[in-house]
């Protein structure tokens, strides 16, 4: 009877194992599982434990949850618009692993007892093999000691040596197996292909704090947020020394990170002692520190720092807002219940900042953030407290790239701050921003490659010329960009920016191309830069502008000479340029120079007339087909090639406000028959 029972148990377990292995075939590895001989070879590949006991039987081996999530995040999501917005542009990149500390790849193993009840052994041992990828789908078994500082056979912690950096491996891990199971080791082995990079492996929000080193290299004000980092490190058991933190070259994220106020130094928020005398409702809100950041990386010349997201999420939607700024004299009015009634705050609070020191050699300092899904706390909304939401990142005096990432609900996603180094946004998706997803503050070489921006509360891009303040002039080159942000001018961002009236005036100018369309001999062609459409709730809208970029003078009402706008913008080949000293950074761009596309003579002629016409207060309209007109108060007048005003797919509006924005330039989508 006992032999019969044992035979029955073996049969049931065998069928269970076949089902489990079959379900794992498509998702267990970035590549085919190794053969049984590969899995068991090598002197570090096997360990023993109680899992081989006659009373406890191994019944299944599954991938760790983080691998399943990684594969889901890095794969295709579907064909619907909502699904596409969660799908990265570049899929299925190799999983990144840092060399600085342990990386854990521990399969989930299940066991049963003689009654088929789930049990956990007192000891659980694992073995591994390591294969070096030498070509596409070609792997060579190597000695783990050559590339590993250590392997923990309990936690499956792999600590890679610096010699492994830049190499790709297939890691194969299995629990300790008895004789019969060892003969079919591949059925119990889980594999993951990994690329080794220089960086610290991050599993918690606290470990993400290793990014910050600004307070270690610079003197900070005792009342500033950065002043609290020393206490935060001590309270949370940071193990790296200050020198080790400064020496880090990157972070590698291995799961979603959800940030709340408790996950950052308390010094970044107002305390009752600091703020109650002004308004107790500010207690716990973020301090508005314009030149600082919560996670601030200070980089010396020739230093690098890279954040590898592995398709995981940095979630900040639970973070507090900033609602008071003493430096900018901005405050908030609360109702009797302590809720925000109104505010004039404009947030400067930055989640991550990368900053170098040498403006002359900024290109020698480089940093990047790649393959990350980021969620902020400032969507496009009528709720004015979102004005106090987070800026995801700033870079200054560095070469910087944000690669293959998705951003949603940030006040601003990328803020390029007088960078002097090349700044790139590559394969980027930005959705549902209160402000503009991308902001150029005097950055002289900002490049967009395959960037999609939808649902912004303001223009897709804002560029401020800061030359008169000792900064530099914005240069923006964009290719393969999709911007879809129809706005009325009544959105909360335009109210905050005091731009609603101005947008209303621009919309009135839409009568000019419509008038010329009606007079044209070309039948059934109506050009307009205002559009109609349908909201997400099914209601319709009209008279909205899809604003690609707004360029303006940061200094406000500057003198006419100082206020001449030298910004250069090129989006998908369309150029916005006042032509008064702007210089396209051709040494850093693959797109042709203006003279090579036949625009030089046209732009030079336009530039001289722009200054005269705009100085007189008249707005100028220019299409990317090479036509320009102005409005003298009674009718449209030709500047250059009036007939071409009815061609093209983008339109520029040049207008000298003489007040808040100085010489303003706006590039909008130019519609046909809408």
XYZ file of C-alpha atoms in Angstrom, residues 40 96 170 237-238 263 376 409 426 477 518 648 672:
13
model
C 25.244 21.217 -13.964
C 20.893 45.909 -16.907
C 23.147 34.465 -19.369
C 21.410 53.043 7.456
C 23.260 54.091 4.316
C 11.170 58.796 1.416
C 4.321 62.940 -11.404
C 1.644 64.145 -15.037
C 15.442 60.397 -27.501
C 16.467 70.742 -33.270
C -11.758 82.405 -49.518
C 2.636 74.321 -45.403
C -6.135 72.302 -44.087
